[in-house]
mmCIF file of C-alpha atoms and ligand atoms in Angstrom:
data_model
loop_
_atom_site.group_PDB
_atom_site.id
_atom_site.type_symbol
_atom_site.label_atom_id
_atom_site.label_comp_id
_atom_site.label_asym_id
_atom_site.label_seq_id
_atom_site.Cartn_x
_atom_site.Cartn_y
_atom_site.Cartn_z
ATOM 1 C CA MET K 24 -27.636 9.475 -6.909
ATOM 2 C CA PRO K 25 -26.657 8.752 -3.323
ATOM 3 C CA ARG K 26 -29.504 8.250 -0.906
ATOM 4 C CA VAL K 27 -28.513 7.639 2.688
ATOM 5 C CA THR K 28 -30.955 6.318 5.256
ATOM 6 C CA VAL K 29 -30.865 7.782 8.726
ATOM 7 C CA ALA K 30 -32.235 4.822 10.648
ATOM 8 C CA ILE K 31 -33.694 6.548 13.684
ATOM 9 C CA PRO K 32 -36.906 4.916 14.963
ATOM 10 C CA PRO K 33 -39.830 5.339 14.795
ATOM 11 C CA CYS K 34 -39.511 7.232 11.480
ATOM 12 C CA PRO K 35 -36.338 6.534 9.534
ATOM 13 C CA TYR K 36 -35.718 9.048 6.777
ATOM 14 C CA ASP K 37 -33.460 9.589 3.804
ATOM 15 C CA ALA K 38 -30.884 12.172 2.964
ATOM 16 C CA VAL K 39 -30.739 12.647 -0.797
ATOM 17 C CA ILE K 40 -27.465 14.055 -2.088
ATOM 18 C CA GLU K 41 -27.857 15.068 -5.704
ATOM 19 C CA ASN K 42 -26.805 17.861 -8.007
ATOM 20 C CA GLY K 43 -30.110 19.396 -9.077
ATOM 21 C CA ALA K 44 -32.116 18.071 -6.107
ATOM 22 C CA LEU K 45 -33.595 21.551 -5.668
ATOM 23 C CA ASP K 46 -35.264 21.358 -9.091
ATOM 24 C CA ARG K 47 -36.860 18.095 -8.055
ATOM 25 C CA ALA K 48 -37.791 19.215 -4.539
ATOM 26 C CA GLY K 49 -41.529 19.021 -5.274
ATOM 27 C CA ALA K 50 -41.376 15.385 -6.301
ATOM 28 C CA TYR K 51 -39.208 14.428 -3.318
ATOM 29 C CA LEU K 52 -41.545 16.192 -0.917
ATOM 30 C CA ARG K 53 -44.592 14.485 -2.387
ATOM 31 C CA GLU K 54 -43.031 11.150 -1.380
ATOM 32 C CA VAL K 55 -42.895 12.108 2.287
ATOM 33 C CA LEU K 56 -45.774 14.593 2.561
ATOM 34 C CA PRO K 57 -48.473 13.039 0.357
ATOM 35 C CA GLN K 58 -51.369 14.797 2.117
ATOM 36 C CA HIS K 59 -49.836 18.209 2.752
ATOM 37 C CA GLU K 60 -50.774 21.324 0.836
ATOM 38 C CA ARG K 61 -49.315 24.234 2.788
ATOM 39 C CA LEU K 62 -45.597 24.596 3.204
ATOM 40 C CA PHE K 63 -43.774 27.308 5.129
ATOM 41 C CA VAL K 64 -40.264 27.906 3.873
ATOM 42 C CA ILE K 65 -38.154 29.411 6.631
ATOM 43 C CA THR K 66 -35.094 31.101 5.171
ATOM 44 C CA VAL K 67 -32.827 34.171 5.219
ATOM 45 C CA THR K 68 -32.597 36.972 2.643
ATOM 46 C CA PRO K 69 -29.347 35.905 0.915
ATOM 47 C CA VAL K 70 -30.660 32.373 0.328
ATOM 48 C CA ARG K 71 -34.100 33.536 -0.793
ATOM 49 C CA ARG K 72 -32.546 35.971 -3.296
ATOM 50 C CA LYS K 73 -30.280 33.352 -4.836
ATOM 51 C CA TRP K 74 -32.318 30.168 -4.673
ATOM 52 C CA GLY K 75 -35.845 30.995 -3.527
ATOM 53 C CA LYS K 76 -37.452 31.102 -6.972
ATOM 54 C CA LYS K 77 -36.003 27.763 -8.003
ATOM 55 C CA LEU K 78 -37.397 26.116 -4.877
ATOM 56 C CA LEU K 79 -40.821 27.773 -5.100
ATOM 57 C CA ASP K 80 -41.165 26.811 -8.772
ATOM 58 C CA ALA K 81 -40.325 23.189 -7.974
ATOM 59 C CA LEU K 82 -42.856 23.110 -5.135
ATOM 60 C CA ALA K 83 -45.604 24.731 -7.202
ATOM 61 C CA ALA K 84 -45.038 22.191 -9.972
ATOM 62 C CA ALA K 85 -45.879 19.433 -7.497
ATOM 63 C CA GLY K 86 -49.030 21.218 -6.364
ATOM 64 C CA PHE K 87 -47.787 22.631 -3.069
ATOM 65 C CA GLN K 88 -48.796 26.045 -1.848
ATOM 66 C CA ALA K 89 -45.640 27.459 -0.303
ATOM 67 C CA SER K 90 -45.106 30.697 1.639
ATOM 68 C CA ILE K 91 -41.709 32.151 2.396
ATOM 69 C CA VAL K 92 -41.185 33.173 6.015
ATOM 70 C CA GLU K 93 -37.936 35.059 6.487
ATOM 71 C CA MET K 94 -35.814 35.383 9.580
ATOM 72 C CA GLN K 95 -32.893 37.714 10.069
ATOM 73 C CA ASP K 96 -29.551 36.293 9.048
ATOM 74 C CA GLY K 97 -26.803 35.405 11.494
ATOM 75 C CA GLU K 98 -26.005 33.438 14.611
ATOM 76 C CA ARG K 99 -27.154 36.292 16.830
ATOM 77 C CA HIS K 100 -30.711 35.763 15.609
ATOM 78 C CA LYS K 101 -30.631 32.129 16.668
ATOM 79 C CA LYS K 102 -32.673 32.905 19.762
ATOM 80 C CA LEU K 103 -36.058 32.198 21.227
ATOM 81 C CA ALA K 104 -37.459 35.576 20.145
ATOM 82 C CA THR K 105 -36.948 34.503 16.525
ATOM 83 C CA VAL K 106 -38.934 31.314 17.125
ATOM 84 C CA GLU K 107 -41.763 33.457 18.460
ATOM 85 C CA THR K 108 -41.649 35.919 15.552
ATOM 86 C CA LEU K 109 -41.629 33.130 12.964
ATOM 87 C CA THR K 110 -44.479 31.205 14.548
ATOM 88 C CA GLU K 111 -46.558 34.409 14.826
ATOM 89 C CA LYS K 112 -46.003 34.980 11.108
ATOM 90 C CA MET K 113 -46.999 31.401 10.301
ATOM 91 C CA SER K 114 -50.101 31.690 12.400
ATOM 92 C CA ARG K 115 -51.087 34.935 10.645
ATOM 93 C CA LEU K 116 -50.593 33.211 7.295
ATOM 94 C CA GLY K 117 -53.060 30.556 8.412
ATOM 95 C CA ALA K 118 -50.747 27.674 9.252
ATOM 96 C CA ASP K 119 -52.650 24.898 10.956
ATOM 97 C CA ARG K 120 -51.822 21.362 12.042
ATOM 98 C CA SER K 121 -51.588 20.212 8.456
ATOM 99 C CA ALA K 122 -48.750 22.631 7.696
ATOM 100 C CA ALA K 123 -45.157 21.564 7.165
ATOM 101 C CA VAL K 124 -41.962 23.577 7.588
ATOM 102 C CA LEU K 125 -39.026 23.656 5.171
ATOM 103 C CA ALA K 126 -35.712 24.750 6.656
ATOM 104 C CA PHE K 127 -33.970 26.409 3.720
ATOM 105 C CA GLY K 128 -30.570 27.826 4.680
ATOM 106 C CA GLY K 129 -27.444 27.162 6.701
ATOM 107 C CA GLY K 130 -27.161 25.596 10.128
ATOM 108 C CA VAL K 131 -28.735 28.600 11.820
ATOM 109 C CA VAL K 132 -31.903 28.317 9.740
ATOM 110 C CA GLY K 133 -31.883 24.534 10.184
ATOM 111 C CA ASP K 134 -31.697 24.787 13.964
ATOM 112 C CA VAL K 135 -34.302 27.552 14.296
ATOM 113 C CA ALA K 136 -36.753 26.173 11.720
ATOM 114 C CA GLY K 137 -36.390 22.702 13.219
ATOM 115 C CA MET K 138 -37.323 24.115 16.588
ATOM 116 C CA VAL K 139 -40.237 26.062 15.105
ATOM 117 C CA ALA K 140 -41.578 22.855 13.542
ATOM 118 C CA SER K 141 -41.132 20.904 16.748
ATOM 119 C CA VAL K 142 -43.224 23.294 18.831
ATOM 120 C CA TYR K 143 -45.707 24.822 16.378
ATOM 121 C CA MET K 144 -49.097 23.375 17.350
ATOM 122 C CA ARG K 145 -47.158 20.783 19.355
ATOM 123 C CA GLY K 146 -45.237 19.676 16.313
ATOM 124 C CA VAL K 147 -45.535 19.705 12.521
ATOM 125 C CA PRO K 148 -43.247 17.934 10.012
ATOM 126 C CA VAL K 149 -39.975 19.537 8.960
ATOM 127 C CA VAL K 150 -37.880 19.032 5.841
ATOM 128 C CA GLN K 151 -34.268 20.131 5.851
ATOM 129 C CA ILE K 152 -32.872 21.730 2.685
ATOM 130 C CA PRO K 153 -29.395 22.814 3.806
ATOM 131 C CA THR K 154 -27.579 25.435 1.721
ATOM 132 C CA THR K 155 -24.156 25.697 3.385
ATOM 133 C CA LEU K 156 -21.534 22.970 3.294
ATOM 134 C CA GLN K 157 -21.519 22.966 7.104
ATOM 135 C CA ALA K 158 -25.235 22.220 7.182
ATOM 136 C CA GLN K 159 -25.112 19.716 4.287
ATOM 137 C CA VAL K 160 -22.413 17.533 5.822
ATOM 138 C CA ASP K 161 -23.394 17.925 9.445
ATOM 139 C CA ALA K 162 -26.105 20.167 10.917
ATOM 140 C CA ALA K 163 -29.072 19.030 8.794
ATOM 141 C CA ILE K 164 -28.683 15.364 9.762
ATOM 142 C CA GLY K 165 -29.633 14.016 13.153
ATOM 143 C CA GLY K 166 -32.626 16.061 14.256
ATOM 144 C CA LYS K 167 -31.041 18.378 16.813
ATOM 145 C CA THR K 168 -32.748 21.767 16.865
ATOM 146 C CA GLY K 169 -32.053 24.703 19.062
ATOM 147 C CA VAL K 170 -31.418 28.310 19.907
ATOM 148 C CA ASN K 171 -28.858 30.111 22.042
ATOM 149 C CA LEU K 172 -29.346 31.749 25.413
ATOM 150 C CA ARG K 173 -27.289 34.738 26.560
ATOM 151 C CA THR K 174 -25.563 32.327 28.900
ATOM 152 C CA GLY K 175 -24.502 29.881 26.214
ATOM 153 C CA LYS K 176 -24.939 28.276 22.804
ATOM 154 C CA ASN K 177 -27.676 25.767 21.992
ATOM 155 C CA LEU K 178 -28.959 25.681 25.564
ATOM 156 C CA LEU K 179 -32.567 25.483 24.443
ATOM 157 C CA GLY K 180 -33.657 22.881 21.966
ATOM 158 C CA THR K 181 -35.475 19.749 20.979
ATOM 159 C CA PHE K 182 -34.997 16.623 18.931
ATOM 160 C CA HIS K 183 -37.179 16.746 15.847
ATOM 161 C CA GLN K 184 -36.151 14.465 13.005
ATOM 162 C CA PRO K 185 -36.869 15.712 9.480
ATOM 163 C CA ARG K 186 -39.034 13.757 7.002
ATOM 164 C CA ILE K 187 -36.293 14.031 4.402
ATOM 165 C CA VAL K 188 -33.053 15.959 3.928
ATOM 166 C CA LEU K 189 -32.565 17.368 0.429
ATOM 167 C CA ILE K 190 -28.950 18.173 -0.291
ATOM 168 C CA ASP K 191 -28.190 19.939 -3.551
ATOM 169 C CA PRO K 192 -24.458 20.642 -3.840
ATOM 170 C CA ALA K 193 -25.218 23.065 -6.692
ATOM 171 C CA VAL K 194 -26.480 25.691 -4.216
ATOM 172 C CA LEU K 195 -22.966 25.914 -2.785
ATOM 173 C CA ALA K 196 -21.933 27.818 -5.932
ATOM 174 C CA THR K 197 -22.962 31.080 -4.244
ATOM 175 C CA LEU K 198 -21.387 30.326 -0.872
ATOM 176 C CA PRO K 199 -18.359 32.519 0.020
ATOM 177 C CA ASP K 200 -15.003 30.659 -0.191
ATOM 178 C CA ARG K 201 -14.310 31.044 3.490
ATOM 179 C CA GLU K 202 -17.671 29.470 4.443
ATOM 180 C CA PHE K 203 -17.019 26.612 2.036
ATOM 181 C CA ARG K 204 -13.559 25.927 3.481
ATOM 182 C CA ALA K 205 -14.846 26.089 7.041
ATOM 183 C CA GLY K 206 -17.633 23.614 6.292
ATOM 184 C CA LEU K 207 -15.188 21.256 4.629
ATOM 185 C CA PHE K 208 -13.382 20.789 7.952
ATOM 186 C CA GLU K 209 -16.442 18.857 9.156
ATOM 187 C CA SER K 210 -15.805 16.462 6.250
ATOM 188 C CA TRP K 211 -12.166 16.119 7.282
ATOM 189 C CA LYS K 212 -13.512 15.387 10.741
ATOM 190 C CA ALA K 213 -15.788 12.647 9.375
ATOM 191 C CA GLY K 214 -12.798 11.147 7.559
ATOM 192 C CA VAL K 215 -10.676 10.912 10.694
ATOM 193 C CA ILE K 216 -13.552 9.578 12.817
ATOM 194 C CA GLY K 217 -14.524 6.745 10.532
ATOM 195 C CA ARG K 218 -14.024 7.158 6.786
ATOM 196 C CA PRO K 219 -10.354 6.798 5.889
ATOM 197 C CA GLU K 220 -11.145 6.720 2.161
ATOM 198 C CA LEU K 221 -12.800 10.144 2.493
ATOM 199 C CA PHE K 222 -9.686 11.454 4.223
ATOM 200 C CA ASP K 223 -7.464 10.080 1.440
ATOM 201 C CA GLN K 224 -9.583 11.668 -1.269
ATOM 202 C CA LEU K 225 -9.716 15.033 0.486
ATOM 203 C CA GLU K 226 -5.945 14.945 0.761
ATOM 204 C CA LYS K 227 -5.695 14.580 -3.014
ATOM 205 C CA ILE K 228 -7.827 17.547 -3.995
ATOM 206 C CA SER K 229 -7.717 21.209 -3.001
ATOM 207 C CA GLY K 230 -10.866 22.877 -1.705
ATOM 208 C CA LYS K 231 -10.852 25.135 -4.789
ATOM 209 C CA ALA K 232 -10.699 22.198 -7.186
ATOM 210 C CA LEU K 233 -13.397 20.389 -5.228
ATOM 211 C CA ARG K 234 -15.751 23.353 -5.664
ATOM 212 C CA ARG K 235 -15.393 22.997 -9.415
ATOM 213 C CA ASP K 236 -15.791 19.220 -9.513
ATOM 214 C CA ALA K 237 -19.511 18.594 -9.107
ATOM 215 C CA SER K 238 -19.402 14.809 -8.975
ATOM 216 C CA LYS K 239 -16.466 14.693 -6.556
ATOM 217 C CA LEU K 240 -18.163 17.237 -4.314
ATOM 218 C CA GLU K 241 -21.350 15.176 -4.350
ATOM 219 C CA TRP K 242 -19.277 12.135 -3.314
ATOM 220 C CA VAL K 243 -17.504 14.005 -0.486
ATOM 221 C CA ILE K 244 -20.818 15.257 0.900
ATOM 222 C CA ALA K 245 -22.400 11.805 0.611
ATOM 223 C CA GLU K 246 -19.509 10.157 2.476
ATOM 224 C CA SER K 247 -19.683 12.756 5.246
ATOM 225 C CA VAL K 248 -23.442 12.294 5.517
ATOM 226 C CA LYS K 249 -23.015 8.511 5.700
ATOM 227 C CA LEU K 250 -20.671 8.831 8.664
ATOM 228 C CA LYS K 251 -23.025 11.175 10.509
ATOM 229 C CA ALA K 252 -26.036 9.009 9.649
ATOM 230 C CA GLU K 253 -24.335 5.854 10.929
ATOM 231 C CA VAL K 254 -23.421 7.506 14.204
ATOM 232 C CA VAL K 255 -26.772 9.175 14.946
ATOM 233 C CA SER K 256 -28.665 6.052 13.878
ATOM 234 C CA GLN K 257 -26.960 4.173 16.681
ATOM 235 C CA ASP K 258 -27.189 6.951 19.235
ATOM 236 C CA GLU K 259 -29.821 9.617 18.586
ATOM 237 C CA ARG K 260 -29.458 11.399 21.915
ATOM 238 C CA GLU K 261 -25.718 11.449 22.504
ATOM 239 C CA GLY K 262 -25.720 8.720 25.120
ATOM 240 C CA GLY K 263 -22.283 7.603 24.027
ATOM 241 C CA LEU K 264 -21.340 6.944 20.429
ATOM 242 C CA ARG K 265 -22.642 10.301 19.159
ATOM 243 C CA ARG K 266 -19.862 11.897 21.193
ATOM 244 C CA VAL K 267 -17.322 10.817 18.571
ATOM 245 C CA LEU K 268 -18.745 13.591 16.377
ATOM 246 C CA ASN K 269 -17.161 16.009 18.817
ATOM 247 C CA TYR K 270 -13.665 15.320 17.520
ATOM 248 C CA GLY K 271 -12.038 18.763 17.418
ATOM 249 C CA HIS K 272 -15.004 20.338 19.172
ATOM 250 C CA THR K 273 -13.832 20.315 22.801
ATOM 251 C CA ILE K 274 -11.049 22.836 22.252
ATOM 252 C CA GLY K 275 -12.820 24.225 19.166
ATOM 253 C CA HIS K 276 -15.801 25.382 21.236
ATOM 254 C CA ALA K 277 -13.508 26.876 23.869
ATOM 255 C CA LEU K 278 -11.652 28.847 21.172
ATOM 256 C CA GLU K 279 -14.937 30.114 19.732
ATOM 257 C CA SER K 280 -16.302 31.233 23.063
ATOM 258 C CA ALA K 281 -12.962 32.756 24.167
ATOM 259 C CA THR K 282 -13.108 34.976 21.073
ATOM 260 C CA GLY K 283 -16.780 35.903 21.421
ATOM 261 C CA TYR K 284 -17.778 33.851 18.332
ATOM 262 C CA ARG K 285 -16.350 36.608 16.133
ATOM 263 C CA HIS K 286 -12.845 35.476 15.278
ATOM 264 C CA PHE K 287 -13.409 31.982 13.876
ATOM 265 C CA LEU K 288 -16.083 30.394 11.784
ATOM 266 C CA HIS K 289 -17.193 27.229 13.545
ATOM 267 C CA GLY K 290 -15.348 24.888 11.166
ATOM 268 C CA GLU K 291 -12.140 26.925 11.532
ATOM 269 C CA ALA K 292 -12.236 26.556 15.318
ATOM 270 C CA VAL K 293 -12.873 22.827 14.844
ATOM 271 C CA ALA K 294 -9.819 22.637 12.549
ATOM 272 C CA TRP K 295 -7.633 23.988 15.355
ATOM 273 C CA GLY K 296 -9.438 21.738 17.817
ATOM 274 C CA MET K 297 -8.561 18.672 15.733
ATOM 275 C CA ILE K 298 -4.885 19.665 15.733
ATOM 276 C CA ALA K 299 -5.034 20.106 19.522
ATOM 277 C CA ALA K 300 -6.749 16.731 19.958
ATOM 278 C CA ASN K 301 -4.033 15.101 17.839
ATOM 279 C CA HIS K 302 -1.390 16.638 20.088
ATOM 280 C CA ILE K 303 -3.144 15.242 23.166
ATOM 281 C CA ALA K 304 -3.482 11.835 21.510
ATOM 282 C CA VAL K 305 0.237 11.716 20.722
ATOM 283 C CA ALA K 306 1.152 12.853 24.249
ATOM 284 C CA GLY K 307 -0.897 9.989 25.693
ATOM 285 C CA GLY K 308 0.742 7.466 23.380
ATOM 286 C CA HIS K 309 -2.515 6.756 21.531
ATOM 287 C CA LEU K 310 -1.587 8.100 18.112
ATOM 288 C CA PRO K 311 1.666 7.647 16.203
ATOM 289 C CA PRO K 312 3.346 11.068 15.715
ATOM 290 C CA ASP K 313 3.654 10.571 11.948
ATOM 291 C CA VAL K 314 -0.120 10.057 11.614
ATOM 292 C CA ALA K 315 -0.744 13.193 13.694
ATOM 293 C CA ARG K 316 1.626 15.074 11.419
ATOM 294 C CA ARG K 317 -0.220 13.829 8.341
ATOM 295 C CA ILE K 318 -3.610 15.011 9.657
ATOM 296 C CA ASN K 319 -2.228 18.343 10.867
ATOM 297 C CA GLU K 320 -0.516 19.079 7.566
ATOM 298 C CA ALA K 321 -3.667 18.215 5.662
ATOM 299 C CA ILE K 322 -5.678 20.615 7.821
ATOM 300 C CA LEU K 323 -3.155 23.444 7.558
ATOM 301 C CA ASN K 324 -2.832 22.957 3.796
ATOM 302 C CA ALA K 325 -6.599 23.201 3.396
ATOM 303 C CA GLY K 326 -6.394 26.994 3.610
ATOM 304 C CA SER K 327 -5.586 29.867 5.898
ATOM 305 C CA LEU K 328 -6.989 29.806 9.415
ATOM 306 C CA PRO K 329 -7.397 32.804 11.709
ATOM 307 C CA LYS K 330 -4.624 32.696 14.307
ATOM 308 C CA VAL K 331 -5.000 31.306 17.791
ATOM 309 C CA THR K 332 -3.976 34.026 20.231
ATOM 310 C CA SER K 333 -5.993 33.015 23.316
ATOM 311 C CA GLN K 334 -4.030 32.284 26.479
ATOM 312 C CA SER K 335 -3.763 28.571 27.113
ATOM 313 C CA ARG K 336 -4.831 28.929 30.750
ATOM 314 C CA GLY K 337 -7.920 30.854 29.671
ATOM 315 C CA ILE K 338 -8.895 28.001 27.352
ATOM 316 C CA LEU K 339 -8.367 25.531 30.177
ATOM 317 C CA ARG K 340 -10.626 27.605 32.451
ATOM 318 C CA ARG K 341 -13.355 27.536 29.809
ATOM 319 C CA LEU K 342 -13.130 23.772 29.545
ATOM 320 C CA GLN K 343 -13.457 23.548 33.305
ATOM 321 C CA ALA K 344 -16.513 25.822 33.204
ATOM 322 C CA ASP K 345 -18.017 23.605 30.466
ATOM 323 C CA LYS K 346 -17.437 20.676 32.772
ATOM 324 C CA LYS K 347 -20.160 21.994 35.065
ATOM 325 C CA THR K 348 -22.700 21.835 32.259
ATOM 326 C CA ASN K 349 -21.477 18.419 31.083
ATOM 327 C CA SER K 350 -21.984 16.299 34.200
ATOM 328 C CA GLY K 351 -18.562 17.017 35.573
ATOM 329 C CA VAL K 352 -16.394 15.531 32.845
ATOM 330 C CA VAL K 353 -14.495 16.950 29.908
ATOM 331 C CA HIS K 354 -14.427 14.494 27.040
ATOM 332 C CA PHE K 355 -11.806 14.514 24.351
ATOM 333 C CA VAL K 356 -12.216 12.553 21.159
ATOM 334 C CA LEU K 357 -8.760 11.326 20.244
ATOM 335 C CA PRO K 358 -7.748 9.563 17.034
ATOM 336 C CA LYS K 359 -5.938 6.240 17.233
ATOM 337 C CA GLU K 360 -5.493 6.113 13.473
ATOM 338 C CA ILE K 361 -7.180 7.729 10.479
ATOM 339 C CA GLY K 362 -10.666 6.219 10.611
ATOM 340 C CA ARG K 363 -10.738 5.308 14.304
ATOM 341 C CA VAL K 364 -11.161 7.450 17.421
ATOM 342 C CA GLU K 365 -11.623 6.864 21.124
ATOM 343 C CA ILE K 366 -13.080 8.944 23.919
ATOM 344 C CA ALA K 367 -10.796 10.096 26.707
ATOM 345 C CA ARG K 368 -11.665 11.768 29.987
ATOM 346 C CA ASP K 369 -9.256 13.090 32.544
ATOM 347 C CA VAL K 370 -6.668 14.502 30.182
ATOM 348 C CA PRO K 371 -4.144 16.202 32.509
ATOM 349 C CA ASP K 372 -4.348 20.026 32.553
ATOM 350 C CA LYS K 373 -0.681 20.202 31.646
ATOM 351 C CA VAL K 374 -1.272 18.315 28.393
ATOM 352 C CA VAL K 375 -4.217 20.548 27.442
ATOM 353 C CA ILE K 376 -2.073 23.619 28.029
ATOM 354 C CA GLN K 377 0.706 22.183 25.874
ATOM 355 C CA ALA K 378 -1.796 21.459 23.123
ATOM 356 C CA VAL K 379 -3.084 25.054 23.066
ATOM 357 C CA ASP K 380 0.496 26.369 23.248
ATOM 358 C CA GLU K 381 1.149 24.264 20.151
ATOM 359 C CA LEU K 382 -1.734 26.002 18.318
ATOM 360 C CA ARG K 383 -0.312 29.391 19.316
ATOM 361 C CA ARG K 384 3.124 28.309 18.110
ATOM 362 C CA ILE K 385 1.759 27.132 14.764
ATOM 363 C CA SER K 386 -0.229 30.379 14.456
ATOM 364 C CA GLY K 387 2.936 32.402 15.046
ATOM 365 C CA SER K 388 5.110 30.544 12.597
ATOM 366 C CA SER K 389 2.603 29.527 9.960
ATOM 367 C CA SER K 390 2.822 31.673 6.861
ATOM 368 C CA SER K 391 -0.727 30.670 5.962
ATOM 369 C CA ALA K 392 -2.223 32.131 9.139
ATOM 370 C CA ARG K 393 -3.935 35.488 8.830
ATOM 371 C CA ASN K 394 -5.082 38.298 11.156
HETATM 372 N N1 NAD G 21 -28.179 20.744 14.729
HETATM 373 C C1 NAD G 21 -26.958 20.275 14.646
HETATM 374 O O1 NAD G 21 -26.712 19.078 14.797
HETATM 375 C C2 NAD G 21 -25.848 21.222 14.326
HETATM 376 C C3 NAD G 21 -24.573 20.723 14.014
HETATM 377 C C4 NAD G 21 -23.569 21.627 13.675
HETATM 378 C C5 NAD G 21 -23.826 22.988 13.672
HETATM 379 N N2 NAD G 21 -25.068 23.453 13.997
HETATM 380 C C6 NAD G 21 -25.353 24.904 14.010
HETATM 381 O O2 NAD G 21 -25.181 25.418 12.701
HETATM 382 C C7 NAD G 21 -24.914 26.822 12.799
HETATM 383 C C8 NAD G 21 -23.846 27.204 11.806
HETATM 384 O O3 NAD G 21 -24.311 26.920 10.514
HETATM 385 P P1 NAD G 21 -23.634 27.548 9.210
HETATM 386 O O4 NAD G 21 -22.161 27.432 9.335
HETATM 387 O O5 NAD G 21 -24.313 26.955 8.059
HETATM 388 O O6 NAD G 21 -23.919 29.116 9.355
HETATM 389 P P2 NAD G 21 -25.149 30.031 8.873
HETATM 390 O O7 NAD G 21 -26.405 29.306 8.892
HETATM 391 O O8 NAD G 21 -25.055 31.282 9.672
HETATM 392 O O9 NAD G 21 -24.776 30.369 7.356
HETATM 393 C C9 NAD G 21 -23.605 31.111 7.070
HETATM 394 C C10 NAD G 21 -23.889 32.248 6.073
HETATM 395 O O10 NAD G 21 -24.054 31.709 4.777
HETATM 396 C C11 NAD G 21 -25.192 32.289 4.139
HETATM 397 N N3 NAD G 21 -25.662 31.316 3.167
HETATM 398 C C12 NAD G 21 -26.306 30.152 3.400
HETATM 399 N N4 NAD G 21 -26.444 29.450 2.271
HETATM 400 C C13 NAD G 21 -25.898 30.180 1.286
HETATM 401 C C14 NAD G 21 -25.712 29.985 -0.111
HETATM 402 N N5 NAD G 21 -26.080 28.851 -0.710
HETATM 403 N N6 NAD G 21 -25.112 30.961 -0.817
HETATM 404 C C15 NAD G 21 -24.673 32.079 -0.205
HETATM 405 N N7 NAD G 21 -24.792 32.323 1.107
HETATM 406 C C16 NAD G 21 -25.399 31.382 1.839
HETATM 407 C C17 NAD G 21 -26.117 32.583 5.271
HETATM 408 O O11 NAD G 21 -27.031 33.585 4.881
HETATM 409 C C18 NAD G 21 -25.168 33.023 6.364
HETATM 410 O O12 NAD G 21 -24.874 34.400 6.250
HETATM 411 C C19 NAD G 21 -24.541 27.083 14.247
HETATM 412 O O13 NAD G 21 -25.583 27.780 14.875
HETATM 413 C C20 NAD G 21 -24.393 25.689 14.844
HETATM 414 O O14 NAD G 21 -24.738 25.646 16.219
HETATM 415 C C21 NAD G 21 -26.067 22.595 14.313
HETATM 416 ZN ZN1 ZN G 22 -19.194 21.147 14.234
#
């Protein structure tokens, strides 16, 4: 069973990746919360319905008293008002300083529950139990918490590292196909950034087959987690190295915001963003065209993506607006080869426009594109 240490001082923690981890949640939690009795499981209705009983049974077996605290499902509830509602509920249920929070859901639950734990009574422990592929391979590791403001995503937040991350690939059985595929793009991302063997393996297996192959899926998640753990262990607060995790995210975020966060799932926008970054890397002479082609084909073969229809100049304007919130620079993470990336600033506007035009062209001609 893979156990990956996230070596962030002062309290390093483990991510356990194991089919059936949910059944053993009580025992795992006892290791890291020996003195705690009361647990508050923050979750959403679909996850509680499918997996809540299994988790509660496992916790009860280890002598924990756990209460479910539900939030409304969806990115639009990732806001400060939800933090207030959840903490009011916890307070009414008698949560005191000895309470601990379990984040049991996708990235939205992870971010909100992490923030709840970081501010409730000035901070109580949190355990992440991610239930989407996106959250298992990415969001649950690294301790970033947060909510959105009307003016932008994730503008309010804290760093609050979990005591342990329990990843049970078995819970993905109930995840819709599209969510699974979208999350898998973050694994492709990890492969290109620093795990060429992961990239090779993903190339050899379709997403559908991977869903049915429990041990392979466990391996893919573990490799993705290792990459994220290595990066955040060296740079918790995104001083430098952590930026490499943004491969595909510069243009990806712009595509998401240009379409009001309704057209793409996050991972789908990142998929397009990786293709755009590859185009920019080739244009600058940093990446051999045949390697770019290999990555792009792998991404496009991974399943249908909603089309890119945004105007290239509009995307450029969004990047320039982002610049204001990012100390005046737009960073692009560009591959040099599969397994190695570099950070580039000052990519000429013309090249960015060409890259987005390329996405529009692929969207127009690709038979796999939908919408
Ligand atoms: N903190 C970080 O470092 C970090 C990193 C990446 C992304 N994020 C955040 O993560 C969020 C996106 O996360 P997400 O993609 O997991 O979306 P999500 O949390 O909205 O989950 C997607 C949907 O899947 C459902 N679901 C969850 N688990 C399920 C299961 N096992 N079976 C069936 N349905 C299930 C949810 O109810 C939801 O409707 C964004 O808000 C993003 O900002 C955070
Ligand atoms: Zn992402």
